[in-house]
mmCIF file of C-alpha atoms in Angstrom:
data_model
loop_
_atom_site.group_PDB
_atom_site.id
_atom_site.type_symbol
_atom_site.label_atom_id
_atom_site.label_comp_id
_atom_site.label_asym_id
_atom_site.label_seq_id
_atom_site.Cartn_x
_atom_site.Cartn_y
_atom_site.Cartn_z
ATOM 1 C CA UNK A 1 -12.552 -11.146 -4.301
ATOM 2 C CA UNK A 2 -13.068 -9.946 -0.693
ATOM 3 C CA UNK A 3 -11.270 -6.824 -0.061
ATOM 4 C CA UNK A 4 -10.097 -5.818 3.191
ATOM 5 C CA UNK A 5 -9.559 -1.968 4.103
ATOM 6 C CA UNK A 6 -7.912 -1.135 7.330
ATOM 7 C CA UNK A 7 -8.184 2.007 9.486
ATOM 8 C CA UNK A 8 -5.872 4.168 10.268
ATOM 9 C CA UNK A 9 -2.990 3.582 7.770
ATOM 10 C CA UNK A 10 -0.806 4.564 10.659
ATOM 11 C CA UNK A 11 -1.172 6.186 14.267
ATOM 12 C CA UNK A 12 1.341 7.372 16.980
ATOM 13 C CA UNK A 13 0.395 6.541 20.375
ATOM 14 C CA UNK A 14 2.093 6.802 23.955
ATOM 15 C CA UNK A 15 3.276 3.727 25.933
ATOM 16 C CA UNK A 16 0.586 2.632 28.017
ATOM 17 C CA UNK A 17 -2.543 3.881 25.433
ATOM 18 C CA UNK A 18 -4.911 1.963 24.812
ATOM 19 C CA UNK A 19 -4.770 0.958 20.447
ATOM 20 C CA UNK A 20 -7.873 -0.030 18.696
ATOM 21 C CA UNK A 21 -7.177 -0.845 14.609
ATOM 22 C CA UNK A 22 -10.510 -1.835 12.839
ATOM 23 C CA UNK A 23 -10.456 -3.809 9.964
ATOM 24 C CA UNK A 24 -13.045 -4.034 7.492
ATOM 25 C CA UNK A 25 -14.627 -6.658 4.833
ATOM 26 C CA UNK A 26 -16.768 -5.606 1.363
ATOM 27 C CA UNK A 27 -18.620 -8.757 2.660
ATOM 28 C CA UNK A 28 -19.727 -10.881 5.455
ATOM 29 C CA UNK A 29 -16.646 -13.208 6.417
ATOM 30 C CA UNK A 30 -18.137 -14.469 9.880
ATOM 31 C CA UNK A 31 -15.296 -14.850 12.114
ATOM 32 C CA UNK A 32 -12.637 -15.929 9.581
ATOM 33 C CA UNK A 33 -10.865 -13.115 10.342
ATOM 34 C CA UNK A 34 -6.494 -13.460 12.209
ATOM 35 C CA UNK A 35 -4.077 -10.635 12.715
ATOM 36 C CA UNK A 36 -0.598 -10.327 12.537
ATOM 37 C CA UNK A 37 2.274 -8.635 13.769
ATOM 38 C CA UNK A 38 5.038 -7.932 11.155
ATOM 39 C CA UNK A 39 8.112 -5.691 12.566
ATOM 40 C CA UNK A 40 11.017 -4.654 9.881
ATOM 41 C CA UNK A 41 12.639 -7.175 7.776
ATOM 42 C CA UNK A 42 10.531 -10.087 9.870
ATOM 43 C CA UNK A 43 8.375 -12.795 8.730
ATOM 44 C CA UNK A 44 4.282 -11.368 10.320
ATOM 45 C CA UNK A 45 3.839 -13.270 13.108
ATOM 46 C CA UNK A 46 0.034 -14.265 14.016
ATOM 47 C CA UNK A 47 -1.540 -12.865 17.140
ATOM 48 C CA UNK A 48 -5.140 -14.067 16.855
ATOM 49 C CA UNK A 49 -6.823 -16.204 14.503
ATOM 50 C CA UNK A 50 -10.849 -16.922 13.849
ATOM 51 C CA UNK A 51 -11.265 -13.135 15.174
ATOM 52 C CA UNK A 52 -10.775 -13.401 18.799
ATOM 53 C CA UNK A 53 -8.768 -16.823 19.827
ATOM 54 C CA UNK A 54 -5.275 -15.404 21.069
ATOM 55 C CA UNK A 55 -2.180 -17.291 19.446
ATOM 56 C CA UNK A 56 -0.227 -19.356 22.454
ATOM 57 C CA UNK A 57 2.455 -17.525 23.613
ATOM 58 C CA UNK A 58 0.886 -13.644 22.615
ATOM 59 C CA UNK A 59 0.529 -11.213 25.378
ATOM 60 C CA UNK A 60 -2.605 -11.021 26.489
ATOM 61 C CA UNK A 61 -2.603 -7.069 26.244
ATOM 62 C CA UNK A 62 -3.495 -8.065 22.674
ATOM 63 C CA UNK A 63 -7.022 -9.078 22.030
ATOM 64 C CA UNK A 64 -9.659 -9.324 18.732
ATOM 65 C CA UNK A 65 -13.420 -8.879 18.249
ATOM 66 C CA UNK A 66 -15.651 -8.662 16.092
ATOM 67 C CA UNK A 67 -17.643 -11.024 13.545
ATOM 68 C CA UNK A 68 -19.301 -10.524 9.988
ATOM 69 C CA UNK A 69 -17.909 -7.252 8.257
ATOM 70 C CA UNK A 70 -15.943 -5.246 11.214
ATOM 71 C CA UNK A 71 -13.373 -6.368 13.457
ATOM 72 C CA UNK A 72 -11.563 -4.664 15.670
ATOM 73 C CA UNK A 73 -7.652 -5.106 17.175
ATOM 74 C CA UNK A 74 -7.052 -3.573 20.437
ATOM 75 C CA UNK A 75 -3.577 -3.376 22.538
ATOM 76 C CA UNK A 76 -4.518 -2.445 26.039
ATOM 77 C CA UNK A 77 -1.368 -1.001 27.156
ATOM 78 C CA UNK A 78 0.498 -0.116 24.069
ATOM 79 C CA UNK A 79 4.512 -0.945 24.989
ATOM 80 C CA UNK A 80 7.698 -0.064 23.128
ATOM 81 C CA UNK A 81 8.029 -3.348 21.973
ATOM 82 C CA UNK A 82 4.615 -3.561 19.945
ATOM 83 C CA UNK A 83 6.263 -1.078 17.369
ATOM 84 C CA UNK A 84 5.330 -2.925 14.010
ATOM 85 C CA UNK A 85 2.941 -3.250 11.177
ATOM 86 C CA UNK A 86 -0.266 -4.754 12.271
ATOM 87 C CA UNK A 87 -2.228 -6.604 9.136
ATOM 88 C CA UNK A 88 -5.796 -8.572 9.254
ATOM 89 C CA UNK A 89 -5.997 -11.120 7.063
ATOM 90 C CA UNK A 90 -9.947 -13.027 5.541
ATOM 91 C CA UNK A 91 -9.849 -16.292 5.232
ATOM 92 C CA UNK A 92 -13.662 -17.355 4.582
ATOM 93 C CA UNK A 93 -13.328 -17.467 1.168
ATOM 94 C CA UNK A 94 -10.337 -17.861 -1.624
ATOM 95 C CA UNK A 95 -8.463 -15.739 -2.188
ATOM 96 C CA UNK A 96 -8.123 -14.985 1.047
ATOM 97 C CA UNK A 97 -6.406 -11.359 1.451
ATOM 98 C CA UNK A 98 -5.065 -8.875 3.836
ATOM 99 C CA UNK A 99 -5.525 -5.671 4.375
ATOM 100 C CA UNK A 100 -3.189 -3.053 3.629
ATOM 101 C CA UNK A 101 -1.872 -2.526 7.088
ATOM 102 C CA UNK A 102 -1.711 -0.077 10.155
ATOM 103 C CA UNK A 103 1.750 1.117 10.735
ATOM 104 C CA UNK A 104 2.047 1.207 14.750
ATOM 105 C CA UNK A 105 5.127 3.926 16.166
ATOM 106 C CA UNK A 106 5.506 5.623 19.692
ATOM 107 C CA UNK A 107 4.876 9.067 20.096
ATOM 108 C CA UNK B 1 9.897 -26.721 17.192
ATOM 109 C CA UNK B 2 8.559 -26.119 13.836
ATOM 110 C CA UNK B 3 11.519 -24.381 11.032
ATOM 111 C CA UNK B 4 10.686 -22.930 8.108
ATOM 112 C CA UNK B 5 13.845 -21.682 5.711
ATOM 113 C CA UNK B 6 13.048 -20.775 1.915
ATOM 114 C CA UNK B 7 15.668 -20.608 -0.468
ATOM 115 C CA UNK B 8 16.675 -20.100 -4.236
ATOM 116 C CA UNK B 9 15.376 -16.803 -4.578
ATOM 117 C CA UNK B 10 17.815 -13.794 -6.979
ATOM 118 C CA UNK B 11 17.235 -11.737 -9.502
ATOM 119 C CA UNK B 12 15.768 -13.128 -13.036
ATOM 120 C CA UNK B 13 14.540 -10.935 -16.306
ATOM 121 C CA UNK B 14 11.052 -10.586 -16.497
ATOM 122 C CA UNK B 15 9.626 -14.176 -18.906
ATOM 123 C CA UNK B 16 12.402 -16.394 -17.050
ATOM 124 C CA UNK B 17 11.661 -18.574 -14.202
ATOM 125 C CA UNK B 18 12.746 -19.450 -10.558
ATOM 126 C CA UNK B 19 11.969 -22.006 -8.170
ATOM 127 C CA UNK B 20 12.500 -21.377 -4.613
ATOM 128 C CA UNK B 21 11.863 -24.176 -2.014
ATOM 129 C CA UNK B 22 11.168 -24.215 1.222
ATOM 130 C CA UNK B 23 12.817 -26.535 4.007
ATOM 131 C CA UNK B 24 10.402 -27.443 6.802
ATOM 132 C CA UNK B 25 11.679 -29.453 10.127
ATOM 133 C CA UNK B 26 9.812 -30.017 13.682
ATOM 134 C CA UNK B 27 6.373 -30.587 12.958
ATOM 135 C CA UNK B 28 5.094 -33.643 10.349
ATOM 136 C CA UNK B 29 5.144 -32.318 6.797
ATOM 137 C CA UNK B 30 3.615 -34.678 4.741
ATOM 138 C CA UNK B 31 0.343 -34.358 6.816
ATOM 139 C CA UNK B 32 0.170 -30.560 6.560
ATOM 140 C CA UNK B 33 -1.341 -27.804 4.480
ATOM 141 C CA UNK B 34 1.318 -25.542 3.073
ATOM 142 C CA UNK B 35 1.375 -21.848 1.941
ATOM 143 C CA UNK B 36 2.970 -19.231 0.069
ATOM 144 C CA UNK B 37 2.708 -15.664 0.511
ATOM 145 C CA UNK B 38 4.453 -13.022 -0.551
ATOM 146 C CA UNK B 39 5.603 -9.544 0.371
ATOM 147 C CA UNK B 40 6.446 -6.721 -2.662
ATOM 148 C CA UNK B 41 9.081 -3.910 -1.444
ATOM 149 C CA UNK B 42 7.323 -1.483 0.649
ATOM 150 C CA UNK B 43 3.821 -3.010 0.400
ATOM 151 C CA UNK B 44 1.295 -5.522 2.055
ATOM 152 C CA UNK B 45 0.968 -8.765 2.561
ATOM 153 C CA UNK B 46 -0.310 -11.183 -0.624
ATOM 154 C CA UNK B 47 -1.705 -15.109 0.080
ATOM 155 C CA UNK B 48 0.118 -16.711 -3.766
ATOM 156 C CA UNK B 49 -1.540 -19.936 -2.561
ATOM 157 C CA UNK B 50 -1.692 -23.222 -1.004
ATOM 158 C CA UNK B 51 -1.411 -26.955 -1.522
ATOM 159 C CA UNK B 52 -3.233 -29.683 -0.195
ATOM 160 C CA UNK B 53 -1.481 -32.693 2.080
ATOM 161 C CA UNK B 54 -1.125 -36.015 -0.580
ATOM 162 C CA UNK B 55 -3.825 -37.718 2.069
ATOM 163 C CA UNK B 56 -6.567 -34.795 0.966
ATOM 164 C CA UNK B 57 -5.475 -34.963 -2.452
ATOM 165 C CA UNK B 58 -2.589 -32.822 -2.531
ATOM 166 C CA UNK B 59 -4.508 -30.047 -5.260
ATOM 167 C CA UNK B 60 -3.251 -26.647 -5.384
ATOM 168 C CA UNK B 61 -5.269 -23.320 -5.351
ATOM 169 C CA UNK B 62 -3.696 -19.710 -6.718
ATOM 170 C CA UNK B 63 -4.381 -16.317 -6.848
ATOM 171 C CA UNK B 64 -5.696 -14.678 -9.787
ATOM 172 C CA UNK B 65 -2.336 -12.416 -10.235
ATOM 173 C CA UNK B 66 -0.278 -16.319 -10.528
ATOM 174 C CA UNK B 67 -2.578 -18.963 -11.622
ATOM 175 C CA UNK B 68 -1.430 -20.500 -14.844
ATOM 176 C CA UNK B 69 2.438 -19.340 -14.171
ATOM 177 C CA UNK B 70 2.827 -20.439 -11.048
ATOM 178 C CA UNK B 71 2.955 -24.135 -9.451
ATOM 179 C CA UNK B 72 3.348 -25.184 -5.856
ATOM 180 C CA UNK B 73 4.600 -28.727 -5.236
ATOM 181 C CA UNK B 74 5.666 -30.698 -2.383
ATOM 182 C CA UNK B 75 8.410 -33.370 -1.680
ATOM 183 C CA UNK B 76 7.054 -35.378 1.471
ATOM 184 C CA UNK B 77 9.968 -37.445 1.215
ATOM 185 C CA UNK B 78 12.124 -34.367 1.648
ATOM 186 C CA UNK B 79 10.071 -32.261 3.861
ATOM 187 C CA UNK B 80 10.386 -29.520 1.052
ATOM 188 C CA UNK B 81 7.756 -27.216 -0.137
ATOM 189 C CA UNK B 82 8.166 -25.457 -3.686
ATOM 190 C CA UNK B 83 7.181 -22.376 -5.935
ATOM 191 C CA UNK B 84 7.951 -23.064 -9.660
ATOM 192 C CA UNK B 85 7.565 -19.597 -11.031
ATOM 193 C CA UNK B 86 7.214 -18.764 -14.749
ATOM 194 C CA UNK B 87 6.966 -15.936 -16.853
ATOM 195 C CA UNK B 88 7.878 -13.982 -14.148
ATOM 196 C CA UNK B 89 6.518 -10.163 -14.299
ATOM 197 C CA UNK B 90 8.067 -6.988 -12.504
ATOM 198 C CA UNK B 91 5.616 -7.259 -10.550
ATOM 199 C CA UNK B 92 6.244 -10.910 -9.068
ATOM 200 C CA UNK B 93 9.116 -9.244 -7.479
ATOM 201 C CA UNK B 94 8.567 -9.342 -4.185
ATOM 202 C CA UNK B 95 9.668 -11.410 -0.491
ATOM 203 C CA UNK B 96 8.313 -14.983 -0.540
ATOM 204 C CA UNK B 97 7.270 -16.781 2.363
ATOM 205 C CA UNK B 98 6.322 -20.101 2.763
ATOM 206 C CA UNK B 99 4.091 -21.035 6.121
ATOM 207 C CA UNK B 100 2.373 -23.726 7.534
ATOM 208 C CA UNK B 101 0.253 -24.688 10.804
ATOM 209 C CA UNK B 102 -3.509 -23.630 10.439
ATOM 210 C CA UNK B 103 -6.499 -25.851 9.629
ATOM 211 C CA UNK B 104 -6.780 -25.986 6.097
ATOM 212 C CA UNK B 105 -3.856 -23.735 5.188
ATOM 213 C CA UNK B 106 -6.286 -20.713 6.005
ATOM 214 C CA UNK B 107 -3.949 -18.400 7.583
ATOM 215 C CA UNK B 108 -0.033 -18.587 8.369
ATOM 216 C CA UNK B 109 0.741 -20.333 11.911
ATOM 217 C CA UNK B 110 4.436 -20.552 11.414
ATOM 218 C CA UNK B 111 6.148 -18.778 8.826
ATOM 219 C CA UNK B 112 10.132 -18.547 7.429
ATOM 220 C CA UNK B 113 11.749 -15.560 6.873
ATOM 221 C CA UNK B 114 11.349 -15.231 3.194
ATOM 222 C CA UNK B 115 13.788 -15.130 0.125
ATOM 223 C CA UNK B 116 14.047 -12.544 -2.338
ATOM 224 C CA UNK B 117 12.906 -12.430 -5.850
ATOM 225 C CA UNK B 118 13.300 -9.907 -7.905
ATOM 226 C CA UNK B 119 12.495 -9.619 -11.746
ATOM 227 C CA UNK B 120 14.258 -6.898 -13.665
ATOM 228 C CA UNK B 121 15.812 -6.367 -17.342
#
């Protein structure tokens, strides 16, 4: 299986930072690579699928990058309401699996 | 608009079984991909697996922690996804979600809110 490691586990920024989570593969997944958004007691939501492609109707403060083993998720201008649990999920090759998660809270 | 609402989860002893479904509207089911993931208290996310429109052969594929206990199914006729589970473990307990929209079923689109399963004695 493909395992995904994510980095930090957690991190306590100010509104208006700039975020960057990176997300990591034990092997080259190309660009099969989406993030989510998951905030208490929710369903994740998906921000950006095939690495960088922004999901209609996400804030474009939100964007991807990245391709093979390291991807990156940055928020540009970090705001009160992107407090959640960001997760990246592989999907080049079954099982597909997640991360373990970056807890996101305001400082 | 594409709805997603699972239900039939509740607590079961660990070798019984459940079978939550999942009750789709807004989008057209019997030519889409479905998923199940699922969510243990306190943890990460976990793709259970995925099942096939009838058109591409409607097969199933699990992940290792399921396969051979678990069986997804689908009811076109009732727009109805479902998660026969079996010889349920503690460690099957956990949120389910069903979801649906991406190419393939590679990665949840649209998602429901998840029921509730836990196993305990």
């Amino acid at each position: 299986d493909i395992q995904m490691t994510q980095s930090p586990s957690s991190l306590s920024a100010s509104v208006g930072d700039r975020v960057t989570i990176t997300c990591r593969a034990s092997q080259d997944i190309a660009n099969y690579l989406s993030w989510y958004q998951q905030k208490p007691g929710k369903a994740p939501k998906v921000l950006i699928y095939d690495s960088s492609t922004l999901e209609g109707g996400v804030p474009s403060r939100f964007s991807g990058s990245g391709s093979g083993t390291e991807f990156t998720l940055t928020i540009t201008s970090l705001r009160p309401e992107d407090v959640a649990t960001y997760h990246c999920q592989q999907y080049d090759d079954l099982p597909f699996t997640f991360g373990p998660g970056t807890k996101v809270d305001i400082k | 608009e594409v709805h997603l609402v699972e239900s039939g989860g509740g607590l079961e002893k660990p070798g019984g079984s459940l079978r939550v479904s999942c009750a789709a509207s807004g989008f057209t089911f019997e030519n889409a991909w479905m998923i199940w993931f699922r969510q243990a208290p306190g943890k990460g996310l976990e793709w259970v697996g995925r099942i096939r429109s009838k058109v591409e052969g409607g097969t199933t594929d699990y992940a290792a922690p399921v396969r051979g206990r678990f069986t997804i199914s689908r009811e076109d006729s009732k727009s109805t996804l479902y998660l026969q589970m079996n010889s349920l473990k503690i460690e099957d307990t956990a949120v389910y979600f069903c979801s649906t929209g991406s190419p393939m079923g590679t990665f949840g689109d649209y998602w429901g809110p998840g029921t509730l399963v836990t196993v305990s004695s």
